[in-house]
Amino acid sequence: MLEDSFFKQTPPKSTGREYFNLTWLKQFSIENILPIDIQATLTELTAQSILNAIQPHFFTGEILICGGGIHNKFLLQRLCEYGSAYSIESTEKYGIHPDWVEAVAFAWLAKQTLAKQHGNLIAVTGAKQTSILGGVYYT
């Protein structure tokens, strides 16, 4: 699974269910594998892919976990085991509840748009220039 072309792409990159879905999974001939083993394998894939993406850039440091991943104790155990050179922490450590990070990010983007300030970082998004993201329409 780690040989998938997505994992070989250079950052910035992003994907989700539109790519990693049941159709993607079926290419690995999962018909005779127990669901619990499939889930364990996907959790291992998640932990390994996270660390594989971080390790070329940082040998040690802190990895902040948020969203649904913070509630997956098995995923956190695997990250701690594979990433023993890192401190695996919740974003709660910095005062942002792990379930609120996405909402906080969108609130910040809205603030930037209302202030007519750019909301993207070229180094992160790969964009050619900074831009005001979104629009405000009044009726």
Coordinates of N, CA and C in Angstrom, one line a residue:
M1 N 0.8 -1.2 0.0 CA 0.0 0.0 0.0 C 0.9 1.3 0.0
L2 N 2.0 1.2 0.7 CA 2.9 2.4 0.8 C 3.5 2.7 -0.6
E3 N 3.5 1.7 -1.5 CA 4.0 1.9 -2.9 C 3.1 2.7 -3.7
D4 N 1.9 3.1 -3.3 CA 1.0 3.9 -4.0 C 1.6 5.2 -4.4
S5 N 1.3 5.6 -5.6 CA 1.9 6.9 -6.2 C 1.6 8.1 -5.3
F6 N 0.5 8.1 -4.6 CA 0.2 9.3 -3.8 C 1.3 9.5 -2.7
F7 N 1.8 8.4 -2.1 CA 2.8 8.6 -1.1 C 4.2 9.0 -1.6
K8 N 4.4 8.9 -2.9 CA 5.6 9.3 -3.6 C 5.6 10.8 -4.0
Q9 N 4.4 11.4 -4.0 CA 4.3 12.8 -4.4 C 5.0 13.7 -3.4
T10 N 5.6 14.8 -3.9 CA 6.2 15.7 -3.0 C 5.2 16.7 -2.4
P11 N 5.3 17.1 -1.2 CA 4.4 18.1 -0.7 C 4.5 19.4 -1.4
P12 N 3.5 20.2 -1.4 CA 2.2 20.0 -0.6 C 1.3 19.1 -1.4
K13 N 0.6 18.3 -0.7 CA -0.4 17.4 -1.3 C -1.5 17.1 -0.3
S14 N -2.7 16.8 -0.8 CA -3.8 16.5 0.0 C -4.7 15.5 -0.7
T15 N -5.4 14.7 0.0 CA -6.4 13.8 -0.5 C -7.4 13.4 0.5
G16 N -8.3 12.6 0.2 CA -9.3 12.1 1.1 C -10.0 10.9 0.5
R17 N -11.3 10.9 0.8 CA -12.2 9.8 0.4 C -12.3 9.7 -1.1
E18 N -12.0 10.8 -1.8 CA -12.2 10.7 -3.3 C -11.1 9.9 -3.9
Y19 N -10.0 9.6 -3.1 CA -8.9 8.7 -3.6 C -8.8 7.5 -2.8
F20 N -8.7 7.6 -1.5 CA -8.6 6.5 -0.6 C -10.0 6.0 -0.2
N21 N -10.5 5.0 -0.9 CA -11.9 4.5 -0.7 C -11.9 3.0 -0.9
L22 N -13.1 2.5 -0.9 CA -13.2 1.0 -1.0 C -12.7 0.5 -2.4
T23 N -12.9 1.3 -3.4 CA -12.4 0.9 -4.7 C -10.9 0.8 -4.7
W24 N -10.2 1.8 -4.1 CA -8.8 1.8 -3.9 C -8.3 0.5 -3.1
L25 N -9.1 0.3 -2.0 CA -8.7 -0.9 -1.2 C -8.9 -2.2 -1.9
K26 N -9.9 -2.4 -2.7 CA -10.1 -3.6 -3.3 C -9.0 -4.1 -4.3
Q27 N -8.1 -3.2 -4.7 CA -7.0 -3.6 -5.5 C -6.1 -4.5 -4.8
F28 N -6.2 -4.6 -3.5 CA -5.3 -5.4 -2.7 C -5.8 -6.8 -2.3
S29 N -6.9 -7.2 -3.1 CA -7.5 -8.5 -2.9 C -7.8 -8.8 -1.4
I30 N -8.7 -8.0 -0.9 CA -9.1 -8.1 0.5 C -10.3 -9.1 0.8
E31 N -10.8 -9.8 -0.2 CA -12.0 -10.6 -0.1 C -11.9 -11.6 1.1
N32 N -10.8 -12.2 1.3 CA -10.7 -13.2 2.3 C -10.0 -12.7 3.6
I33 N -9.9 -11.5 3.8 CA -9.3 -10.9 5.0 C -10.4 -10.4 5.9
L34 N -10.2 -10.7 7.2 CA -11.2 -10.3 8.2 C -11.2 -8.8 8.3
P35 N -12.4 -8.2 8.5 CA -12.5 -6.8 8.6 C -11.6 -6.2 9.7
I36 N -11.5 -6.9 10.8 CA -10.6 -6.4 11.9 C -9.1 -6.3 11.4
D37 N -8.7 -7.2 10.6 CA -7.4 -7.2 10.1 C -7.2 -6.1 9.0
I38 N -8.3 -5.8 8.3 CA -8.2 -4.7 7.3 C -8.1 -3.4 8.0
Q39 N -8.9 -3.2 9.1 CA -8.8 -2.0 9.9 C -7.4 -1.8 10.5
A40 N -6.9 -2.9 11.0 CA -5.5 -2.8 11.6 C -4.5 -2.4 10.6
T41 N -4.6 -3.0 9.4 CA -3.7 -2.7 8.3 C -3.8 -1.2 7.9
L42 N -5.0 -0.7 7.8 CA -5.2 0.7 7.4 C -4.7 1.6 8.5
T43 N -4.8 1.2 9.7 CA -4.2 2.0 10.8 C -2.7 2.1 10.7
E44 N -2.1 0.9 10.4 CA -0.7 0.8 10.3 C -0.2 1.7 9.1
L45 N -1.0 1.6 8.0 CA -0.7 2.5 6.8 C -0.7 3.9 7.2
T46 N -1.7 4.3 7.9 CA -1.9 5.7 8.4 C -0.7 6.2 9.2
A47 N -0.3 5.4 10.2 CA 0.8 5.7 11.1 C 2.1 5.8 10.2
Q48 N 2.4 4.8 9.4 CA 3.6 4.8 8.6 C 3.6 5.9 7.6
S49 N 2.5 6.2 7.0 CA 2.5 7.3 6.0 C 2.7 8.7 6.6
I50 N 2.2 8.8 7.8 CA 2.4 10.1 8.5 C 3.9 10.3 8.8
L51 N 4.5 9.3 9.4 CA 5.9 9.4 9.8 C 6.8 9.4 8.6
N52 N 6.5 8.7 7.5 CA 7.3 8.7 6.3 C 7.3 10.1 5.7
A53 N 6.2 10.8 5.9 CA 6.1 12.2 5.3 C 6.9 13.2 6.2
I54 N 7.0 13.0 7.5 CA 7.6 13.9 8.4 C 9.1 13.7 8.5
Q55 N 9.5 12.4 8.5 CA 10.9 12.1 8.8 C 12.0 12.7 7.8
P56 N 11.7 12.8 6.5 CA 12.7 13.5 5.7 C 13.0 14.9 6.0
H57 N 12.1 15.5 6.8 CA 12.2 17.0 7.1 C 12.6 17.3 8.5
F58 N 12.2 16.4 9.4 CA 12.5 16.6 10.9 C 12.9 15.2 11.5
F59 N 14.1 15.2 12.1 CA 14.5 14.0 12.8 C 13.9 13.8 14.2
T60 N 13.6 14.9 14.8 CA 13.0 14.9 16.1 C 12.0 16.0 16.2
G61 N 11.3 16.1 17.2 CA 10.3 17.2 17.4 C 9.0 16.7 17.9
E62 N 8.0 17.6 17.7 CA 6.7 17.3 18.2 C 5.7 17.1 17.1
I63 N 4.9 16.1 17.2 CA 3.8 15.9 16.2 C 2.5 16.1 16.9
L64 N 1.8 17.1 16.4 CA 0.5 17.4 17.0 C -0.6 16.7 16.3
I65 N -1.5 16.0 17.1 CA -2.6 15.2 16.5 C -3.9 16.0 16.8
C66 N -4.7 16.0 15.8 CA -6.1 16.6 16.0 C -7.1 15.8 15.1
G67 N -8.3 16.2 15.2 CA -9.4 15.6 14.5 C -9.7 14.2 15.0
G68 N -10.2 13.3 14.1 CA -10.6 12.0 14.6 C -9.5 11.1 15.0
G69 N -8.3 11.4 14.5 CA -7.1 10.6 14.9 C -6.8 10.6 16.4
I70 N -7.1 11.7 17.0 CA -6.8 11.8 18.4 C -7.7 10.8 19.3
H71 N -8.8 10.4 18.7 CA -9.7 9.4 19.4 C -9.4 8.0 19.1
N72 N -8.4 7.8 18.2 CA -8.0 6.4 17.8 C -6.8 6.0 18.6
K73 N -7.0 5.3 19.7 CA -5.9 5.0 20.6 C -4.9 4.0 20.0
F74 N -5.4 3.1 19.1 CA -4.4 2.2 18.4 C -3.5 3.0 17.5
L75 N -4.1 4.0 16.8 CA -3.3 4.9 15.9 C -2.2 5.6 16.7
L76 N -2.6 6.2 17.8 CA -1.7 6.9 18.7 C -0.6 6.0 19.2
Q77 N -0.9 4.7 19.6 CA 0.1 3.8 20.0 C 1.1 3.5 18.9
R78 N 0.6 3.3 17.7 CA 1.4 3.0 16.5 C 2.3 4.2 16.2
L79 N 1.8 5.4 16.3 CA 2.6 6.6 16.0 C 3.7 6.7 17.1
C80 N 3.4 6.4 18.3 CA 4.4 6.5 19.4 C 5.5 5.4 19.2
E81 N 5.1 4.2 18.7 CA 6.0 3.2 18.6 C 7.0 3.5 17.4
Y82 N 6.4 3.8 16.2 CA 7.2 4.1 15.0 C 7.9 5.4 15.1
G83 N 7.3 6.4 15.8 CA 7.9 7.7 15.9 C 8.5 8.0 17.3
S84 N 9.3 7.1 17.8 CA 9.8 7.3 19.2 C 10.7 8.5 19.3
A85 N 11.2 9.0 18.2 CA 12.1 10.2 18.2 C 11.3 11.5 18.4
Y86 N 10.0 11.3 18.3 CA 9.1 12.5 18.4 C 8.2 12.4 19.6
S87 N 7.8 13.6 20.0 CA 6.8 13.7 21.1 C 5.4 13.8 20.4
I88 N 4.5 12.9 20.6 CA 3.2 12.8 20.0 C 2.2 13.5 21.0
E89 N 1.7 14.6 20.6 CA 0.8 15.4 21.5 C -0.5 15.8 20.8
S90 N -1.5 16.0 21.6 CA -2.7 16.6 21.2 C -2.6 18.1 21.0
T91 N -3.3 18.7 20.1 CA -3.3 20.1 20.0 C -3.8 20.8 21.2
E92 N -4.5 20.0 22.1 CA -5.0 20.6 23.4 C -3.8 21.2 24.2
K93 N -2.6 20.7 24.0 CA -1.5 21.2 24.7 C -1.3 22.7 24.4
Y94 N -1.7 23.1 23.3 CA -1.6 24.5 22.9 C -2.9 25.3 22.9
G95 N -3.9 24.7 23.6 CA -5.1 25.4 23.8 C -6.1 25.3 22.7
I96 N -5.9 24.4 21.8 CA -6.9 24.2 20.7 C -7.4 22.7 20.8
H97 N -8.7 22.6 21.2 CA -9.3 21.3 21.3 C -9.1 20.5 20.0
P98 N -8.7 19.3 20.0 CA -8.4 18.6 18.8 C -9.6 18.4 17.8
D99 N -10.8 18.5 18.4 CA -12.0 18.4 17.5 C -12.4 19.8 16.9
W100 N -11.7 20.8 17.3 CA -12.0 22.2 16.8 C -11.0 22.8 15.9
V101 N -10.0 22.0 15.6 CA -8.9 22.6 14.7 C -9.4 23.0 13.4
E102 N -10.2 22.2 12.7 CA -10.7 22.5 11.4 C -11.6 23.8 11.5
A103 N -12.5 23.8 12.5 CA -13.3 25.0 12.6 C -12.5 26.3 12.9
V104 N -11.5 26.2 13.7 CA -10.6 27.3 14.0 C -9.9 27.8 12.7
A105 N -9.5 26.8 11.9 CA -8.8 27.1 10.6 C -9.8 27.9 9.7
F106 N -11.0 27.4 9.6 CA -12.0 28.1 8.7 C -12.4 29.4 9.2
A107 N -12.4 29.6 10.6 CA -12.7 30.9 11.2 C -11.6 31.9 10.8
W108 N -10.4 31.4 10.9 CA -9.2 32.3 10.6 C -9.2 32.7 9.1
L109 N -9.6 31.7 8.2 CA -9.7 32.0 6.8 C -10.8 33.0 6.5
A110 N -11.9 32.9 7.2 CA -13.0 33.9 7.1 C -12.5 35.3 7.6
K111 N -11.8 35.3 8.7 CA -11.3 36.6 9.2 C -10.4 37.2 8.2
Q112 N -9.5 36.4 7.6 CA -8.6 36.9 6.6 C -9.3 37.5 5.4
T113 N -10.3 36.8 4.9 CA -11.1 37.3 3.8 C -11.8 38.6 4.1
L114 N -12.5 38.7 5.3 CA -13.1 39.9 5.7 C -12.2 41.1 5.8
A115 N -10.9 40.8 6.2 CA -9.9 41.8 6.4 C -9.2 42.1 5.0
K116 N -9.6 41.4 4.0 CA -9.0 41.6 2.6 C -7.5 41.2 2.7
Q117 N -7.2 40.2 3.4 CA -5.8 39.7 3.6 C -5.7 38.3 2.9
H118 N -4.6 38.0 2.4 CA -4.4 36.6 1.8 C -4.6 35.6 2.9
G119 N -5.0 34.4 2.5 CA -5.3 33.3 3.4 C -4.4 32.1 3.1
N120 N -3.5 32.2 2.1 CA -2.7 31.0 1.8 C -1.3 31.3 1.9
L121 N -0.5 30.3 2.2 CA 0.9 30.4 2.3 C 1.5 29.6 1.1
I122 N 2.2 30.3 0.2 CA 2.7 29.7 -1.0 C 3.5 28.4 -0.7
A123 N 4.3 28.4 0.3 CA 5.2 27.3 0.6 C 4.3 26.1 1.0
V124 N 3.1 26.3 1.5 CA 2.3 25.2 2.0 C 1.3 24.7 0.8
T125 N 0.8 25.7 0.1 CA -0.3 25.4 -0.9 C 0.3 25.0 -2.3
G126 N 1.5 25.6 -2.5 CA 2.1 25.4 -3.9 C 1.5 26.4 -4.9
A127 N 0.7 27.4 -4.4 CA 0.2 28.4 -5.3 C 1.3 29.3 -5.8
K128 N 1.0 30.0 -6.9 CA 2.0 30.8 -7.5 C 2.1 32.2 -6.8
Q129 N 1.0 32.6 -6.1 CA 0.9 33.9 -5.5 C 0.0 33.8 -4.3
T130 N 0.1 34.7 -3.4 CA -0.9 34.8 -2.3 C -2.2 35.3 -2.8
S131 N -3.3 34.9 -2.2 CA -4.6 35.2 -2.6 C -5.5 35.4 -1.5
I132 N -6.5 36.3 -1.7 CA -7.7 36.3 -0.8 C -8.5 35.2 -1.1
L133 N -8.8 34.3 -0.1 CA -9.6 33.1 -0.4 C -11.1 33.3 -0.1
G134 N -11.9 32.8 -0.9 CA -13.4 32.9 -0.7 C -13.9 34.3 -1.1
G135 N -15.1 34.5 -0.8 CA -15.8 35.8 -1.2 C -16.9 36.1 -0.2
V136 N -17.2 37.4 -0.2 CA -18.3 37.9 0.7 C -19.3 38.5 -0.3
Y137 N -20.5 38.1 -0.2 CA -21.6 38.6 -1.0 C -22.7 39.1 -0.2
Y138 N -23.2 40.3 -0.5 CA -24.3 40.9 0.3 C -25.5 41.0 -0.7
T139 N -26.7 40.8 -0.1 CA -27.9 41.0 -0.9 C -28.8 42.1 -0.3

